[in-house]
XYZ file of C-alpha atoms in Angstrom:
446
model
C -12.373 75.393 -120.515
C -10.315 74.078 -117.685
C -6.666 76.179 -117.083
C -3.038 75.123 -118.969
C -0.407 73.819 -117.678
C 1.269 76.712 -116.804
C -1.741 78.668 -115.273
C -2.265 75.758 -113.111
C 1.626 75.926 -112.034
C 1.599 79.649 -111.187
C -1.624 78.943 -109.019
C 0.442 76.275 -107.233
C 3.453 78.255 -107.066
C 1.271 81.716 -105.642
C 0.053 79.444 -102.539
C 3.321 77.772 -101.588
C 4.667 81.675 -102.063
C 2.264 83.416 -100.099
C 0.950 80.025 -97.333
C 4.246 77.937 -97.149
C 2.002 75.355 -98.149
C 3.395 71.807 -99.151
C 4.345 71.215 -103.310
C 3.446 67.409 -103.188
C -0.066 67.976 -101.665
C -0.834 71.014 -103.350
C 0.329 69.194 -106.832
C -2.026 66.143 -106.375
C -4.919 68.591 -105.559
C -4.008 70.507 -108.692
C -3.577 67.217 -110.981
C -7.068 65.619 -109.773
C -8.907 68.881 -110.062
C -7.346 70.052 -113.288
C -8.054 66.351 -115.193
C -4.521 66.593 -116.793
C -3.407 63.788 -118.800
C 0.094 62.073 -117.938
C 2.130 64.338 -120.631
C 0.466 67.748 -119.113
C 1.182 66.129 -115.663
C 4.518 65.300 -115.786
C 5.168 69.020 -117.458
C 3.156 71.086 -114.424
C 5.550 68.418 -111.703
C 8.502 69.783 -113.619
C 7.590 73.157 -113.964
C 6.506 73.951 -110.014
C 9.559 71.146 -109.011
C 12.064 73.002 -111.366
C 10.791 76.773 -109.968
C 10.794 76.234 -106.207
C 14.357 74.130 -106.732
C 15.911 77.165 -109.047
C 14.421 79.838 -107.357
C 17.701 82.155 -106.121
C 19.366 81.235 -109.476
C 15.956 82.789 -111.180
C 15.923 86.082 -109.491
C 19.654 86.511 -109.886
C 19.363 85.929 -113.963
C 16.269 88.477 -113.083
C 17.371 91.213 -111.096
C 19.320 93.063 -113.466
C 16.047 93.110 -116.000
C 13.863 94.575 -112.827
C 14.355 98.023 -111.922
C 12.794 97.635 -107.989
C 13.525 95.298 -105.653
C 12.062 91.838 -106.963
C 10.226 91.733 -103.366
C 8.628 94.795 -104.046
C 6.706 93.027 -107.472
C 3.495 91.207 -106.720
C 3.635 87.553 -105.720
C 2.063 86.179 -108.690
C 3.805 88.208 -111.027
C 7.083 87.088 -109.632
C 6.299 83.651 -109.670
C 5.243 84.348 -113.807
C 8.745 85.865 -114.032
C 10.452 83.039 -112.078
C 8.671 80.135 -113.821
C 8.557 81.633 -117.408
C 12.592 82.306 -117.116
C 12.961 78.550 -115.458
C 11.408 76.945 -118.708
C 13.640 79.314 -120.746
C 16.718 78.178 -118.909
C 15.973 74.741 -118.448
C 13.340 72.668 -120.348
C 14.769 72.303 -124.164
C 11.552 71.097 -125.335
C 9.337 73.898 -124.899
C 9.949 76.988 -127.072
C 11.258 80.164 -125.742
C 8.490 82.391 -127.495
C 5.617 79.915 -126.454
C 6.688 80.621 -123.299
C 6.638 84.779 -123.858
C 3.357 84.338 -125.643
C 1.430 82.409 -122.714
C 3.240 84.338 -119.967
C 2.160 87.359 -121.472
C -1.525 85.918 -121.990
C -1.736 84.588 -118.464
C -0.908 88.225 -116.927
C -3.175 90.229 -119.004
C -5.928 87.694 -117.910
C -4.755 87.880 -113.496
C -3.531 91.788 -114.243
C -3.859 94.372 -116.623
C -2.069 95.929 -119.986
C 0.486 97.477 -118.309
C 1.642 94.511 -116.056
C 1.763 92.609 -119.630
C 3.757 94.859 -121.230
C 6.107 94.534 -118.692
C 5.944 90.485 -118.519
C 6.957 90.771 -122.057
C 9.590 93.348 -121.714
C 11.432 91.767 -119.586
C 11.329 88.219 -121.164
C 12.436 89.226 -124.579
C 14.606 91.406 -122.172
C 16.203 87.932 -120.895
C 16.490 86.772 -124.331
C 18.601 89.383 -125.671
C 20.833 89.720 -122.758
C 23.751 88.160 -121.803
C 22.996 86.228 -118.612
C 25.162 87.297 -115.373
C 28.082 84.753 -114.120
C 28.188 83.219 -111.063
C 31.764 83.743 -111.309
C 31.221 87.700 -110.413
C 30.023 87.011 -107.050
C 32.906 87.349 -104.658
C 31.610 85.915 -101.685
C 32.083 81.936 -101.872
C 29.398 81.032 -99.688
C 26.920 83.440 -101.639
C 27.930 82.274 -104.862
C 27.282 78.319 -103.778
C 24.068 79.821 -102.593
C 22.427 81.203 -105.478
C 24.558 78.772 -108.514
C 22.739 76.174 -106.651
C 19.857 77.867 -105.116
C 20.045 76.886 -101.122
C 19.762 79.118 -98.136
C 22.999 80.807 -97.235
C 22.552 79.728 -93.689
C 21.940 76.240 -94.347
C 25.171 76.220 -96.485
C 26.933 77.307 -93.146
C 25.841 74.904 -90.972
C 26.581 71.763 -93.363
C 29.986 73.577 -94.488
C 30.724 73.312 -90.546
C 29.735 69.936 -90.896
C 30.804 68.350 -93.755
C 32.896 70.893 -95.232
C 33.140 72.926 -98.373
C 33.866 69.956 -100.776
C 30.849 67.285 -99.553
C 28.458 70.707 -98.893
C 29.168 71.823 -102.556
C 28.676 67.856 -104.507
C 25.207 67.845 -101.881
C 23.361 70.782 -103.263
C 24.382 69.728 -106.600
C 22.394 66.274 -106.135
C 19.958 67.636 -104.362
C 18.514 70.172 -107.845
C 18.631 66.433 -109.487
C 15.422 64.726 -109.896
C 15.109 62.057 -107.893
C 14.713 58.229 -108.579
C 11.639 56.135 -108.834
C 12.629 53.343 -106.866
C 10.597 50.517 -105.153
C 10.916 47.728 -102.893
C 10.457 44.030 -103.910
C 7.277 42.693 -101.063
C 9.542 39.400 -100.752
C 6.361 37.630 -99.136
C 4.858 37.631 -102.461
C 7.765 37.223 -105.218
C 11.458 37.535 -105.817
C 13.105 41.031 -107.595
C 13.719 38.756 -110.555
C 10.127 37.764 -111.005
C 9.106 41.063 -110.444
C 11.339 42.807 -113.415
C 9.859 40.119 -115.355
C 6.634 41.073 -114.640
C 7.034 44.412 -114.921
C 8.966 44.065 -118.688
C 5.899 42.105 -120.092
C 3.730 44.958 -118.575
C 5.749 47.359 -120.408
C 8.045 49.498 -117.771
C 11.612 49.613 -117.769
C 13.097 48.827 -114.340
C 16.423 47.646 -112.923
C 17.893 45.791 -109.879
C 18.962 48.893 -107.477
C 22.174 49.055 -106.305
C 22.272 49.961 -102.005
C 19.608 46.751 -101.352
C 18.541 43.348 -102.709
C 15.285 44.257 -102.358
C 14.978 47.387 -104.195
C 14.193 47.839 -107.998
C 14.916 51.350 -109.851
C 11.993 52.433 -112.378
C 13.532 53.777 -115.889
C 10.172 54.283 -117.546
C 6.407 53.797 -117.222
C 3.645 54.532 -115.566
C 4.864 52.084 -112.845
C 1.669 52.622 -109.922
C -0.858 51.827 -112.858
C 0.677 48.026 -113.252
C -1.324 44.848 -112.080
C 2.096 44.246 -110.413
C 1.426 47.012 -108.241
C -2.165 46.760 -107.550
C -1.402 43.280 -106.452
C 0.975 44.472 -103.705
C 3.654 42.717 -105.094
C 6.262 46.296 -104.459
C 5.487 49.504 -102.714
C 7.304 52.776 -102.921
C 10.164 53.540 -100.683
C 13.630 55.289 -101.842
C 16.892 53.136 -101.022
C 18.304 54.500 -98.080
C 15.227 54.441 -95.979
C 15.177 50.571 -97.018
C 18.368 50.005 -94.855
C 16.137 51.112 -91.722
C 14.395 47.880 -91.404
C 17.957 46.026 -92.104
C 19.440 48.041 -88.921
C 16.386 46.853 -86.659
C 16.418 43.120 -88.447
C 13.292 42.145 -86.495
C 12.758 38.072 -86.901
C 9.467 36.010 -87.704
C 7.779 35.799 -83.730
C 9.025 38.815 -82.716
C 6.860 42.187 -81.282
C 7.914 45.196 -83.026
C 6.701 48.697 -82.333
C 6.853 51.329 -85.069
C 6.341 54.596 -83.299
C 6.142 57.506 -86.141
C 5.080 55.421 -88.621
C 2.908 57.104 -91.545
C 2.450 56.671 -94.425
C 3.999 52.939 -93.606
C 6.705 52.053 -96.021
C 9.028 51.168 -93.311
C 6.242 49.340 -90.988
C 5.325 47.198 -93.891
C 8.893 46.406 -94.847
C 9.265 45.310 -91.205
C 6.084 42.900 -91.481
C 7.478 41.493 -94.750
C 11.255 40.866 -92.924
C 9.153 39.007 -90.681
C 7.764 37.142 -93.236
C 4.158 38.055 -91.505
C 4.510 36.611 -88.311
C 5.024 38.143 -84.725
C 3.494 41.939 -84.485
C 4.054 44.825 -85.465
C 2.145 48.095 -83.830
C 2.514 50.986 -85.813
C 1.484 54.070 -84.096
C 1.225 57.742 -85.664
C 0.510 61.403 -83.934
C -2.194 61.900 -87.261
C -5.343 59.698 -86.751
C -5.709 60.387 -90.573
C -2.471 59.222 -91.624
C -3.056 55.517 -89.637
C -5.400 55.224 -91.881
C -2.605 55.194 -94.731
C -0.501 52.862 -93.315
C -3.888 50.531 -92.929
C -3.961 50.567 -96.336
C -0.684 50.059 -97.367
C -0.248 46.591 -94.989
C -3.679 45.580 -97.108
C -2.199 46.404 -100.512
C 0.542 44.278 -99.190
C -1.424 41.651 -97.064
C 0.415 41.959 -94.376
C -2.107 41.162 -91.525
C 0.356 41.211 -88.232
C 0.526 45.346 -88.652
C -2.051 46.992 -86.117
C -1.913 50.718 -86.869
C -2.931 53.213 -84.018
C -3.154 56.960 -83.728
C -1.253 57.760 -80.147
C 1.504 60.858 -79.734
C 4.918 58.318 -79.037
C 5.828 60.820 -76.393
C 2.778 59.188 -74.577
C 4.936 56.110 -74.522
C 6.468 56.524 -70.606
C 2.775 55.409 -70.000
C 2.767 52.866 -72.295
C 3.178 48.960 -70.398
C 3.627 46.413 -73.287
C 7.660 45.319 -74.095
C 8.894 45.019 -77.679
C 12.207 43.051 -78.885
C 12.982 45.835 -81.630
C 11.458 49.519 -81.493
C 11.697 51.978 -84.311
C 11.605 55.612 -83.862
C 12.070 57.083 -87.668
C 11.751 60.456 -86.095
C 10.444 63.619 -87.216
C 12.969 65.683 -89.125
C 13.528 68.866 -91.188
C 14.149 67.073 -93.757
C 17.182 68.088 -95.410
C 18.032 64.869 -96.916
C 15.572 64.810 -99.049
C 15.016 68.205 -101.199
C 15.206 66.248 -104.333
C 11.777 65.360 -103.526
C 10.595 68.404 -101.191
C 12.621 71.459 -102.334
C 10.382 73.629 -100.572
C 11.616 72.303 -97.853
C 14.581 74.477 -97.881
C 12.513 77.351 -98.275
C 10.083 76.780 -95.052
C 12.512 75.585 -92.491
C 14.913 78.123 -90.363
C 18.012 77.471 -88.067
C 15.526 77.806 -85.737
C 13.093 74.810 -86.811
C 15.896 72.546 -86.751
C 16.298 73.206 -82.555
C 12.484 72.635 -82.135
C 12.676 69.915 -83.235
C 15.526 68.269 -82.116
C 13.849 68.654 -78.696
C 10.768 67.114 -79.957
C 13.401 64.068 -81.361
C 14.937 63.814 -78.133
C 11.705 63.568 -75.964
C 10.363 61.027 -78.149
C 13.547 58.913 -78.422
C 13.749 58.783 -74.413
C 9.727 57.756 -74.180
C 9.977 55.088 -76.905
C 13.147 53.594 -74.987
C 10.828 52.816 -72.114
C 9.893 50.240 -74.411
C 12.164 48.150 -75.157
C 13.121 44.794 -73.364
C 16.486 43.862 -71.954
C 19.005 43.298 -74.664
C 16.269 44.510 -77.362
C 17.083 46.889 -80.297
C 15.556 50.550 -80.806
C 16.875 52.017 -84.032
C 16.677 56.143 -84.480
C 16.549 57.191 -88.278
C 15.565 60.863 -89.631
C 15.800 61.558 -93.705
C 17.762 65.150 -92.429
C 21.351 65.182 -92.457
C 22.014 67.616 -89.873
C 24.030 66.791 -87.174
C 21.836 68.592 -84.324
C 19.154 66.393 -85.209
C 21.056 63.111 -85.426
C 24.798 62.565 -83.610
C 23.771 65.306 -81.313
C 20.288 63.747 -80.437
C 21.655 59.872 -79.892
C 25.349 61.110 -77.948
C 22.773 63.038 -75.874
C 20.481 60.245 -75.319
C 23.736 57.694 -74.214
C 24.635 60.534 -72.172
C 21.052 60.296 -69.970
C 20.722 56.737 -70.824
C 23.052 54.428 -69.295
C 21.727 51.237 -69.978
C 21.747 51.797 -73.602
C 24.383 51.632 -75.716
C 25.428 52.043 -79.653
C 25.297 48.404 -81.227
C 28.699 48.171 -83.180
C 26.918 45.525 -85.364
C 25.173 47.185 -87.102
C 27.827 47.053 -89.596
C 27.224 43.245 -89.602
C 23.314 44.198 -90.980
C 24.286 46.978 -93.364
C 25.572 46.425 -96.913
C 29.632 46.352 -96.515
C 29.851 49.130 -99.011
C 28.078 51.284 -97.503
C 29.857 50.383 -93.908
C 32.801 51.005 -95.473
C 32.403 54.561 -96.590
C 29.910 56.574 -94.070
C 29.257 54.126 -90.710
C 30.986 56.349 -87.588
C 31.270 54.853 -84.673
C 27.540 52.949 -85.301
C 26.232 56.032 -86.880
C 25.489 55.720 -90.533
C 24.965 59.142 -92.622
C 24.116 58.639 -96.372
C 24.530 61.905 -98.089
C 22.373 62.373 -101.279
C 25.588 62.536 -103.755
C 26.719 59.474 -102.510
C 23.949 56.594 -104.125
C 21.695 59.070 -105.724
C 19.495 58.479 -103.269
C 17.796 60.433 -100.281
C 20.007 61.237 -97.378
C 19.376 59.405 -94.153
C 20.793 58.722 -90.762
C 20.363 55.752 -88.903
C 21.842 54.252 -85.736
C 20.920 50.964 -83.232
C 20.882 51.343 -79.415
C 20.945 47.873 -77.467
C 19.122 48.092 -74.094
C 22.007 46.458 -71.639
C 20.910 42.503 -70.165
């Protein structure tokens, strides 16, 4: 008999404890191996999501039902704890004393009598009690951090950056789930056709709101349509849309994409194109080119050429491209929605290492573009080390390039009008919903 749901979440939940190991790859691995159908799928995604998004607001509800530190327990009984109380707490469907009963089951199975007793003392513990209120914690910061469960240095740094109000609305959005939300291939059909097509198929979808291109799935198994299949959309939240709009490469031109897995943004620069000019999409990971290969033949888009090549290598590289993307490497703060373990693996430290790593590859793919050309920087982080810091910086040791003001004139106005700075665009997650993104244009001087 293959595991349950919930034996298969604590086994996820134990590696990205103990390895730092990513949710999204781990929970594929998990769903293929496991053979769980969509119902038991979707509750094991909601399960580990809800856990690693919840997890300071879990061990403060219980602490007070622990008598030793809650570091001091072992991993995988921790992670019972944390997982059994998150379904208790959060997910109305599921029935607080199925939950005791299978938590209780699971650790007489990995432990022994004694550890059970104890997983079902302190359950029906947390059902009797009254739970602890935020409102008790006197520090401000610390009280942000565990109501909404983000590190209390993070919280610093984007309090010093966006202050207390914007910090405080972000790590609310960010414990939503996020959107489904696709983008129209506009080489193939129009976003009206395609929400007809997808209605007579049976999903509920909408036009989104931040692009004409994008479409928001309500309901359905959306990547099982023919629609799909036949590359007629691909996958690709709403801010990170507005990328390809900042670069606005035409039909002719040569593009270069140089951090390009999985592809989203490659192939929506092939499609603004309208599949004719070139695009070369290059990527550190030789097996990630092979995604974005796939992708432009889902989509048949036939002018991408995908390469494996480190885009600090570029200072060597000869070839001249009108528009050059460089959707660097981040930390990836702007999208925990999607990757809350994100904020778990990443330190104040990560995000210097590899703002260095941005800058060098910024300076190497600007090597590369032609006289009066574009290069566009985007990140999905919203810290400003890694993005204002990175492109005043660049300027700074780059003369001949400077911030293209119109920008504004490729962006939608609404947008413009509430987070452009001086040719720097920040979307914050609260603000559409969506991921949080930077993105800026730098024109080469004639």
């Amino acid at each position: 008999m293959g595991k349950t749901v919930r034996e298969a979440a604590l086994d996820v939940l134990v590696k990205i404890e103990k390895n730092q190991a990513y949710s999204h790859l781990l929970l594929n691995d998990t769903r293929k191996k496991a053979g769980l159908d969509r119902r038991d799928s979707a509750l094991l995604t909601e399960i580990v999501y809800g856990t690693i998004q919840r997890k300071l607001t879990l061990d403060f509800y219980l602490q007070p039902l622990i008598k030793k530190d809650l570091k001091k327990l072992d991993t995988w009984v921790l992670v019972l704890l944390r997982l059994s109380i998150y379904q208790m707490v959060y997910l109305d469907r599921v029935p607080e004393r199925a939950v005791v009963h299978e938590a209780v089951t699971i650790a007489k199975y990995n432990g022994h009598k004694g550890i059970s007793g104890m997983v079902n003392g302190v359950l029906r513990g947390f059902q009797r009690a009254e739970r602890p209120s935020f409102e008790d914690i006197q520090d401000p910061i610390e009280r942000l951090s565990i109501e909404t469960s983000h590190p209390v240095w993070l919280l610093k740094r984007w309090i010093s950056q966006y202050g207390q109000e914007e910090t405080r609305a972000m790590c609310i959005e960010n414990l939503l789930p996020a959107p489904v939300s696709m983008r129209v291939n506009q080489t193939k059909t129009t976003r009206d056709d395609l929400l007809l097509q997808l209605e007579k198929e049976g999903i509920e979808a909408k036009p989104a709101e931040l692009t004409s291109e994008g479409i928001i799935i309500e309901k359905g198994p959306v990547f099982e349509t023919e629609a799909y299949l036949q590359g007629l959309m691909t996958a690709q939240d709403e801010s990170s849309m507005m990328v390809a709009l900042a670069l606005s490469p035409e039909p002719g031109m040569d593009v270069l994409d140089t951090c390009a897995a999985p592809g989203g943004k490659t192939t929506h620069l092939a499609e603004q194109m309208n599949n004719q000019g070139s695009v070369l999409a290059l990527d550190l990971h030789p097996q990630k080119v092979k995604l974005i290969q796939q992708q432009a033949k889902r989509l048949s888009l036939s002018i991408i050429k995908a390469e494996a090549m480190d885009a600090r290598k570029l200072v060597d590289h000869k070839e001249l491209y009108d528009r050059v993307l460089v959707d660097a490497p981040c930390t990836g703060f702007g999208v925990l929605k999607r990757k809350p373990d994100i904020k778990w693996a990443k330190s104040e430290r990560d995000v210097t290492q590899i703002a260095t790593i941005q800058a060098d590859i910024l300076a190497a793919a600007s090597t590369c573009v032609k006289k009066d050309g574009l290069l566009v920087y985007s990140t999905c982080t919203v810290d400003k080390a890694e993005n204002e810091e990175t492109i005043q910086a660049f300027i700074q040791n780059n003369p001949d390039f400077s911030l293209d003001e119109t920008i504004s004139e490729r962006l939608p106005k609404h947008i413009v009008s509430k987070r452009l700075n001086q040719g720097m665009l920040t979307v914050l997650p609260q603000d559409y919903q969506s991921d949080g993104f930077f993105i800026t244009a730098l024109r080469r001087n004639s």
